[in-house]
mmCIF file of C-alpha atoms in Angstrom:
data_model
loop_
_atom_site.group_PDB
_atom_site.id
_atom_site.type_symbol
_atom_site.label_atom_id
_atom_site.label_comp_id
_atom_site.label_asym_id
_atom_site.label_seq_id
_atom_site.Cartn_x
_atom_site.Cartn_y
_atom_site.Cartn_z
ATOM 1 C CA MET A 1290 0.000 0.000 0.000
ATOM 2 C CA VAL A 1291 1.288 3.457 -0.904
ATOM 3 C CA VAL A 1292 0.626 6.408 1.386
ATOM 4 C CA VAL A 1293 1.010 9.831 -0.144
ATOM 5 C CA THR A 1294 1.231 12.943 1.983
ATOM 6 C CA GLY A 1295 1.966 16.172 0.237
ATOM 7 C CA GLN A 1296 4.931 15.611 -2.032
ATOM 8 C CA ASN A 1297 6.227 12.565 -0.045
ATOM 9 C CA LYS A 1298 5.618 8.992 -1.113
ATOM 10 C CA VAL A 1299 6.111 6.217 1.505
ATOM 11 C CA SER A 1300 6.133 2.488 0.761
ATOM 12 C CA ALA A 1301 4.494 0.316 3.478
ATOM 13 C CA THR A 1302 5.763 -3.079 2.385
ATOM 14 C CA PRO A 1303 8.277 -4.295 -0.206
ATOM 15 C CA ASP A 1304 5.553 -6.310 -2.010
ATOM 16 C CA ASP A 1305 3.391 -3.272 -2.570
ATOM 17 C CA ALA A 1306 6.222 -0.990 -3.506
ATOM 18 C CA MET A 1307 6.345 0.851 -6.817
ATOM 19 C CA SER A 1308 9.347 2.277 -8.549
ATOM 20 C CA SER A 1309 9.839 6.006 -8.469
ATOM 21 C CA SER A 1310 9.270 6.186 -12.214
ATOM 22 C CA ASP A 1311 5.874 4.423 -11.889
ATOM 23 C CA ALA A 1312 4.855 6.787 -9.156
ATOM 24 C CA GLU A 1313 5.874 9.792 -11.191
ATOM 25 C CA ASP A 1314 3.792 8.524 -14.114
ATOM 26 C CA ASP A 1315 0.712 8.362 -11.871
ATOM 27 C CA PHE A 1316 1.091 11.973 -10.784
ATOM 28 C CA GLN A 1317 2.096 13.715 -14.039
ATOM 29 C CA GLU A 1318 0.440 17.019 -14.824
ATOM 30 C CA PRO A 1319 -2.305 16.787 -17.508
ATOM 31 C CA ALA A 1320 -0.913 17.269 -21.009
ATOM 32 C CA THR A 1321 -1.770 20.386 -22.978
ATOM 33 C CA PRO A 1322 -4.872 19.624 -25.122
ATOM 34 C CA THR A 1323 -4.147 19.150 -28.814
ATOM 35 C CA ALA A 1324 -5.822 21.238 -31.495
ATOM 36 C CA THR A 1325 -8.093 18.318 -32.319
ATOM 37 C CA GLN A 1326 -9.078 17.824 -28.718
ATOM 38 C CA ALA A 1327 -9.650 21.527 -28.287
ATOM 39 C CA GLY A 1328 -11.808 21.575 -31.385
ATOM 40 C CA GLN A 1329 -13.893 18.723 -30.015
ATOM 41 C CA ALA A 1330 -14.232 20.377 -26.657
ATOM 42 C CA LEU A 1331 -14.874 23.888 -27.979
ATOM 43 C CA PRO A 1332 -16.549 23.837 -31.388
ATOM 44 C CA LEU A 1333 -15.807 26.784 -33.644
ATOM 45 C CA LEU A 1334 -18.329 29.576 -33.637
ATOM 46 C CA PRO A 1335 -20.090 30.351 -36.936
ATOM 47 C CA GLN A 1336 -17.828 32.369 -39.233
ATOM 48 C CA GLN A 1337 -18.886 35.989 -39.597
ATOM 49 C CA PHE A 1338 -18.657 37.752 -42.967
ATOM 50 C CA PRO A 1339 -18.675 41.460 -43.763
ATOM 51 C CA GLU A 1340 -21.428 42.999 -45.876
ATOM 52 C CA VAL A 1341 -18.882 43.687 -48.635
ATOM 53 C CA VAL A 1342 -16.878 40.520 -49.315
ATOM 54 C CA PRO A 1343 -13.384 40.581 -50.880
ATOM 55 C CA LEU A 1344 -12.653 37.383 -52.812
ATOM 56 C CA ASN A 1345 -9.586 35.670 -54.190
ATOM 57 C CA VAL A 1346 -10.675 33.053 -56.726
ATOM 58 C CA GLY A 1347 -7.623 31.177 -57.940
ATOM 59 C CA GLY A 1348 -5.508 34.346 -57.843
ATOM 60 C CA MET A 1349 -8.119 36.661 -59.397
ATOM 61 C CA PHE A 1350 -9.666 39.294 -57.142
ATOM 62 C CA PHE A 1351 -13.351 40.194 -56.879
ATOM 63 C CA THR A 1352 -15.515 42.238 -54.557
ATOM 64 C CA THR A 1353 -19.236 41.714 -54.065
ATOM 65 C CA ARG A 1354 -21.997 41.965 -51.514
ATOM 66 C CA LEU A 1355 -22.644 39.087 -49.155
ATOM 67 C CA SER A 1356 -26.285 39.083 -50.253
ATOM 68 C CA THR A 1357 -25.153 38.482 -53.852
ATOM 69 C CA LEU A 1358 -23.290 35.328 -52.873
ATOM 70 C CA ARG A 1359 -26.373 34.164 -50.975
ATOM 71 C CA ARG A 1360 -28.830 35.057 -53.754
ATOM 72 C CA TYR A 1361 -29.942 31.453 -54.322
ATOM 73 C CA GLU A 1362 -30.125 29.216 -51.258
ATOM 74 C CA ASP A 1363 -29.332 25.854 -52.864
ATOM 75 C CA THR A 1364 -25.958 26.861 -54.313
ATOM 76 C CA MET A 1365 -22.446 26.106 -53.186
ATOM 77 C CA LEU A 1366 -21.662 29.801 -52.778
ATOM 78 C CA ALA A 1367 -24.651 30.305 -50.483
ATOM 79 C CA ALA A 1368 -23.523 27.342 -48.396
ATOM 80 C CA MET A 1369 -19.888 28.492 -48.304
ATOM 81 C CA PHE A 1370 -20.855 31.959 -47.056
ATOM 82 C CA SER A 1371 -23.655 30.864 -44.758
ATOM 83 C CA GLY A 1372 -21.337 30.896 -41.756
ATOM 84 C CA ARG A 1373 -21.558 27.149 -41.260
ATOM 85 C CA HIS A 1374 -18.231 26.500 -43.007
ATOM 86 C CA TYR A 1375 -14.776 27.916 -42.494
ATOM 87 C CA ILE A 1376 -13.280 29.702 -45.509
ATOM 88 C CA PRO A 1377 -9.541 30.515 -45.417
ATOM 89 C CA THR A 1378 -8.230 33.968 -46.262
ATOM 90 C CA ASP A 1379 -5.115 35.060 -48.124
ATOM 91 C CA ALA A 1380 -2.426 37.408 -46.802
ATOM 92 C CA GLU A 1381 -4.585 40.438 -47.626
ATOM 93 C CA GLY A 1382 -7.641 39.074 -45.849
ATOM 94 C CA ARG A 1383 -9.537 38.092 -48.999
ATOM 95 C CA TYR A 1384 -11.667 34.937 -48.764
ATOM 96 C CA PHE A 1385 -9.988 32.286 -50.885
ATOM 97 C CA ILE A 1386 -11.779 29.912 -53.301
ATOM 98 C CA ASP A 1387 -9.450 27.348 -54.884
ATOM 99 C CA ARG A 1388 -10.942 27.498 -58.360
ATOM 100 C CA ASP A 1389 -9.968 29.036 -61.705
ATOM 101 C CA GLY A 1390 -11.414 32.536 -61.596
ATOM 102 C CA THR A 1391 -11.481 33.186 -65.352
ATOM 103 C CA TYR A 1392 -15.264 32.958 -65.570
ATOM 104 C CA PHE A 1393 -16.167 33.854 -62.001
ATOM 105 C CA GLY A 1394 -17.066 37.373 -63.121
ATOM 106 C CA ASP A 1395 -19.799 35.883 -65.320
ATOM 107 C CA ILE A 1396 -21.088 33.953 -62.305
ATOM 108 C CA LEU A 1397 -21.252 37.147 -60.250
ATOM 109 C CA ASN A 1398 -22.951 39.089 -63.047
ATOM 110 C CA PHE A 1399 -25.735 36.518 -63.142
ATOM 111 C CA LEU A 1400 -26.134 36.575 -59.364
ATOM 112 C CA ARG A 1401 -26.216 40.381 -59.393
ATOM 113 C CA SER A 1402 -28.578 41.081 -62.248
ATOM 114 C CA GLY A 1403 -29.321 37.892 -64.193
ATOM 115 C CA ASP A 1404 -26.898 38.726 -67.021
ATOM 116 C CA LEU A 1405 -25.838 35.838 -69.269
ATOM 117 C CA PRO A 1406 -22.395 35.470 -70.884
ATOM 118 C CA PRO A 1407 -21.768 35.956 -74.615
ATOM 119 C CA ARG A 1408 -22.121 32.885 -76.792
ATOM 120 C CA GLU A 1409 -18.391 32.120 -76.995
ATOM 121 C CA ARG A 1410 -18.215 31.712 -73.207
ATOM 122 C CA VAL A 1411 -21.465 29.801 -72.658
ATOM 123 C CA ARG A 1412 -19.905 26.334 -72.484
ATOM 124 C CA SER A 1413 -17.163 27.399 -70.059
ATOM 125 C CA VAL A 1414 -19.537 29.318 -67.791
ATOM 126 C CA TYR A 1415 -21.866 26.298 -67.823
ATOM 127 C CA LYS A 1416 -19.089 24.152 -66.336
ATOM 128 C CA GLU A 1417 -18.508 26.722 -63.594
ATOM 129 C CA ALA A 1418 -22.236 26.915 -62.898
ATOM 130 C CA GLN A 1419 -22.241 23.135 -62.493
ATOM 131 C CA TYR A 1420 -19.384 23.352 -59.988
ATOM 132 C CA TYR A 1421 -21.133 26.051 -57.932
ATOM 133 C CA SER A 1422 -24.513 24.277 -58.332
ATOM 134 C CA ILE A 1423 -26.319 27.392 -59.562
ATOM 135 C CA GLY A 1424 -29.507 25.806 -60.906
ATOM 136 C CA PRO A 1425 -31.165 28.972 -62.330
ATOM 137 C CA LEU A 1426 -28.039 29.816 -64.328
ATOM 138 C CA LEU A 1427 -27.803 26.244 -65.658
ATOM 139 C CA ASP A 1428 -31.439 26.390 -66.788
ATOM 140 C CA ASN A 1429 -30.886 29.689 -68.596
ATOM 141 C CA LEU A 1430 -27.714 28.530 -70.324
ATOM 142 C CA GLU A 1431 -29.305 25.277 -71.485
ATOM 143 C CA ASP A 1432 -31.999 27.284 -73.250
ATOM 144 C CA ILE A 1433 -29.624 29.260 -75.485
ATOM 145 C CA GLN A 1434 -27.110 28.372 -78.164
ATOM 146 C CA PRO A 1435 -24.883 26.483 -78.367
ATOM 147 C CA LEU A 1436 -26.195 24.343 -75.494
ATOM 148 C CA LYS A 1437 -29.756 24.209 -76.809
ATOM 149 C CA GLY A 1438 -28.528 22.811 -80.106
ATOM 150 C CA GLU A 1439 -26.297 20.383 -78.230
ATOM 151 C CA LYS A 1440 -29.331 18.960 -76.429
ATOM 152 C CA VAL A 1441 -30.984 18.279 -79.794
ATOM 153 C CA ARG A 1442 -27.791 16.712 -81.138
ATOM 154 C CA GLN A 1443 -27.440 14.467 -78.097
ATOM 155 C CA ALA A 1444 -31.050 13.342 -78.517
ATOM 156 C CA PHE A 1445 -30.145 12.160 -82.012
ATOM 157 C CA LEU A 1446 -26.916 10.488 -80.866
ATOM 158 C CA GLY A 1447 -28.911 8.716 -78.187
ATOM 159 C CA LEU A 1448 -30.397 6.622 -81.002
ATOM 160 C CA MET A 1449 -26.937 5.486 -82.054
ATOM 161 C CA PRO A 1450 -25.791 2.256 -80.400
ATOM 162 C CA TYR A 1451 -22.241 2.390 -79.023
ATOM 163 C CA TYR A 1452 -21.534 5.820 -80.514
ATOM 164 C CA LYS A 1453 -18.907 6.824 -77.922
ATOM 165 C CA ASP A 1454 -17.303 3.380 -78.038
ATOM 166 C CA HIS A 1455 -16.940 3.664 -81.801
ATOM 167 C CA LEU A 1456 -15.279 7.075 -81.462
ATOM 168 C CA GLU A 1457 -12.757 5.579 -79.064
ATOM 169 C CA ARG A 1458 -12.114 2.727 -81.499
ATOM 170 C CA ILE A 1459 -11.409 5.201 -84.322
ATOM 171 C CA ILE A 1460 -8.855 7.001 -82.152
ATOM 172 C CA GLU A 1461 -7.163 3.817 -80.942
ATOM 173 C CA ILE A 1462 -6.887 2.275 -84.410
ATOM 174 C CA ALA A 1463 -5.523 5.496 -85.915
ATOM 175 C CA LYS A 1464 -2.970 5.887 -83.099
ATOM 176 C CA LEU A 1465 -1.799 2.273 -83.369
ATOM 177 C CA ARG A 1466 -1.363 2.441 -87.149
ATOM 178 C CA ALA A 1467 0.516 5.731 -86.994
ATOM 179 C CA MET A 1468 2.882 4.367 -84.330
ATOM 180 C CA GLN A 1469 3.460 1.099 -86.181
ATOM 181 C CA ARG A 1470 4.278 2.915 -89.421
ATOM 182 C CA LYS A 1471 6.050 5.846 -87.746
ATOM 183 C CA ALA A 1472 3.773 8.077 -89.804
ATOM 184 C CA ARG A 1473 2.288 11.526 -89.219
ATOM 185 C CA PHE A 1474 -1.177 10.325 -90.179
ATOM 186 C CA ALA A 1475 -3.245 7.155 -90.377
ATOM 187 C CA LYS A 1476 -6.185 6.105 -92.519
ATOM 188 C CA LEU A 1477 -9.069 3.822 -91.703
ATOM 189 C CA LYS A 1478 -12.368 2.796 -93.275
ATOM 190 C CA VAL A 1479 -15.653 3.726 -91.632
ATOM 191 C CA CYS A 1480 -19.114 2.571 -92.703
ATOM 192 C CA VAL A 1481 -22.044 4.894 -91.934
ATOM 193 C CA PHE A 1482 -25.479 3.546 -92.854
ATOM 194 C CA LYS A 1483 -28.967 4.557 -91.831
ATOM 195 C CA GLU A 1484 -31.080 1.610 -92.993
ATOM 196 C CA GLU A 1485 -30.591 -1.767 -91.395
ATOM 197 C CA MET A 1486 -31.171 -3.855 -94.522
ATOM 198 C CA PRO A 1487 -30.134 -3.208 -98.104
ATOM 199 C CA ILE A 1488 -32.658 -2.361 -100.770
ATOM 200 C CA THR A 1489 -32.839 -2.644 -104.535
ATOM 201 C CA PRO A 1490 -34.389 -0.255 -107.042
ATOM 202 C CA TYR A 1491 -37.416 -2.561 -107.128
ATOM 203 C CA GLU A 1492 -38.044 -2.113 -103.406
ATOM 204 C CA CYS A 1493 -37.752 1.644 -103.100
ATOM 205 C CA PRO A 1494 -41.468 2.515 -103.453
ATOM 206 C CA HIS A 1495 -42.548 -0.137 -100.962
ATOM 207 C CA PHE A 1496 -39.482 -0.459 -98.761
ATOM 208 C CA ASN A 1497 -41.201 -0.274 -95.374
ATOM 209 C CA SER A 1498 -43.820 -2.885 -96.144
ATOM 210 C CA LEU A 1499 -41.385 -5.264 -97.800
ATOM 211 C CA ARG A 1500 -38.928 -4.964 -94.936
ATOM 212 C CA PHE A 1501 -41.436 -6.094 -92.338
ATOM 213 C CA GLU A 1502 -42.818 -8.897 -94.544
ATOM 214 C CA ARG A 1503 -39.490 -10.714 -94.637
ATOM 215 C CA SER A 1504 -39.276 -13.819 -92.521
ATOM 216 C CA GLU A 1505 -36.608 -14.309 -89.896
ATOM 217 C CA SER A 1506 -34.693 -16.740 -92.074
ATOM 218 C CA GLU A 1507 -34.769 -14.283 -94.984
ATOM 219 C CA THR A 1508 -33.596 -11.478 -92.753
ATOM 220 C CA LYS A 1509 -30.539 -13.484 -91.717
ATOM 221 C CA LEU A 1510 -29.497 -13.712 -95.336
ATOM 222 C CA PHE A 1511 -28.869 -9.964 -95.275
ATOM 223 C CA GLU A 1512 -26.865 -9.954 -92.054
ATOM 224 C CA HIS A 1513 -23.165 -9.331 -92.592
ATOM 225 C CA HIS A 1514 -20.278 -7.141 -91.480
ATOM 226 C CA CYS A 1515 -18.795 -4.774 -94.009
ATOM 227 C CA GLU A 1516 -15.024 -4.997 -94.346
ATOM 228 C CA VAL A 1517 -14.299 -1.778 -92.466
ATOM 229 C CA ASP A 1518 -12.634 -0.736 -89.210
ATOM 230 C CA VAL A 1519 -15.690 0.838 -87.586
ATOM 231 C CA SER A 1520 -19.373 0.786 -88.517
ATOM 232 C CA PHE A 1521 -22.080 3.253 -87.389
ATOM 233 C CA GLY A 1522 -25.773 2.463 -87.743
ATOM 234 C CA PRO A 1523 -28.555 1.822 -88.246
ATOM 235 C CA TRP A 1524 -30.907 4.433 -86.755
ATOM 236 C CA GLU A 1525 -34.419 5.733 -87.203
ATOM 237 C CA ALA A 1526 -34.575 9.524 -87.395
ATOM 238 C CA VAL A 1527 -34.873 12.313 -89.946
ATOM 239 C CA ALA A 1528 -31.153 13.030 -89.567
ATOM 240 C CA ASP A 1529 -29.210 11.352 -92.364
ATOM 241 C CA VAL A 1530 -25.720 9.970 -92.948
ATOM 242 C CA TYR A 1531 -24.206 13.423 -93.471
ATOM 243 C CA ASP A 1532 -25.597 14.583 -90.131
ATOM 244 C CA LEU A 1533 -23.913 11.693 -88.350
ATOM 245 C CA LEU A 1534 -20.649 12.309 -90.187
ATOM 246 C CA HIS A 1535 -20.784 15.908 -88.966
ATOM 247 C CA CYS A 1536 -21.218 14.671 -85.396
ATOM 248 C CA ILE A 1537 -18.290 12.268 -85.679
ATOM 249 C CA VAL A 1538 -15.926 14.893 -87.086
ATOM 250 C CA SER A 1539 -17.087 17.525 -84.567
ATOM 251 C CA ASP A 1540 -16.586 15.241 -81.570
ATOM 252 C CA LEU A 1541 -13.142 14.158 -82.741
ATOM 253 C CA SER A 1542 -12.150 17.775 -83.400
ATOM 254 C CA ALA A 1543 -13.372 18.766 -79.923
ATOM 255 C CA ARG A 1544 -10.748 16.360 -78.562
ATOM 256 C CA GLY A 1545 -8.009 18.073 -80.547
ATOM 257 C CA ILE A 1546 -7.871 15.450 -83.316
ATOM 258 C CA THR A 1547 -7.445 16.635 -86.897
ATOM 259 C CA VAL A 1548 -9.641 14.532 -89.167
ATOM 260 C CA GLU A 1549 -10.580 14.530 -92.844
ATOM 261 C CA HIS A 1550 -13.012 12.187 -94.549
ATOM 262 C CA GLN A 1551 -14.240 11.308 -98.015
ATOM 263 C CA CYS A 1552 -16.535 8.708 -99.530
ATOM 264 C CA ILE A 1553 -14.530 6.057 -101.359
ATOM 265 C CA GLY A 1554 -17.423 3.886 -102.553
ATOM 266 C CA VAL A 1555 -19.935 1.407 -101.215
ATOM 267 C CA CYS A 1556 -19.814 -2.088 -99.827
ATOM 268 C CA ASP A 1557 -20.342 -4.320 -102.884
ATOM 269 C CA LYS A 1558 -20.803 -7.567 -101.052
ATOM 270 C CA HIS A 1559 -23.307 -9.808 -102.850
ATOM 271 C CA LEU A 1560 -25.892 -11.118 -100.419
ATOM 272 C CA ILE A 1561 -28.558 -13.038 -102.336
ATOM 273 C CA ASN A 1562 -30.116 -12.913 -105.794
ATOM 274 C CA HIS A 1563 -29.997 -9.272 -106.939
ATOM 275 C CA TYR A 1564 -29.279 -7.883 -103.447
ATOM 276 C CA TYR A 1565 -25.997 -6.128 -102.690
ATOM 277 C CA CYS A 1566 -25.044 -4.290 -99.522
ATOM 278 C CA LYS A 1567 -24.423 -0.801 -100.985
ATOM 279 C CA ARG A 1568 -23.647 0.782 -97.619
ATOM 280 C CA PRO A 1569 -21.415 3.868 -98.072
ATOM 281 C CA ILE A 1570 -17.777 3.525 -97.053
ATOM 282 C CA TYR A 1571 -15.751 6.554 -95.936
ATOM 283 C CA GLU A 1572 -12.024 6.941 -95.588
ATOM 284 C CA PHE A 1573 -11.007 8.810 -92.416
ATOM 285 C CA LYS A 1574 -7.587 10.421 -92.287
ATOM 286 C CA ILE A 1575 -6.332 11.236 -88.769
ATOM 287 C CA THR A 1576 -3.333 13.568 -88.646
ATOM 288 C CA TRP A 1577 -1.345 13.465 -85.408
ATOM 289 C CA TRP A 1578 1.056 16.365 -85.840
#
């Protein structure tokens, strides 16, 4: 048994004795609370913001009213400046947002007065509006060009099976061929066809009815794969082959790929009797540098 009086420690019996180091451990002063412990014990008070808020967005400086940032409740900016979250400041005391500030002025202009950006900046501002979750701005941008036209285009491409996969295949084949040949460009054949089954001049006036009258065994006679690298189709829409070609070239160009194309003929595979494939074949030329 250990008897402690003041600063003195007395051992009663050898069996119950403790070393001086053990005794010192039992009577150490409490350690200074860590920052984490202090934060748990004393939660931070809500952050207070001035009425006029200086901002540093990725190194670009802005000044706006607090009410502007809180204009729409369900946005990231409103949440950030609600006081519930801590926002760091730079050396000058500006509230820092770690985001490219190139188009932040367009965001503020919409929050201030509902102004929309010029057409050439619509796509970029749309991405920023997505990041800041500004629903009213997204709705307005989607209703003007070029985003309105893009929605129509995507509705058409939604009819195209494996469209994005085929684009990737074009890029991979062209890259592989260029690397194998140590060439600046590569060529590949692409088939783009709208109708699922071939027709003859005799069928043109009654194509729809004749197509659905064919039996399953007859239909299989027309199934084949054209000797090309990639094949797009079929689809049912007013948009034709040239519309799809425009989409393909536009989407490749948007990825920085230089592409040219030209029709080099049709698939002349003989299927049965007087039926030939006749699907158009295009040569795509991908230039890498």
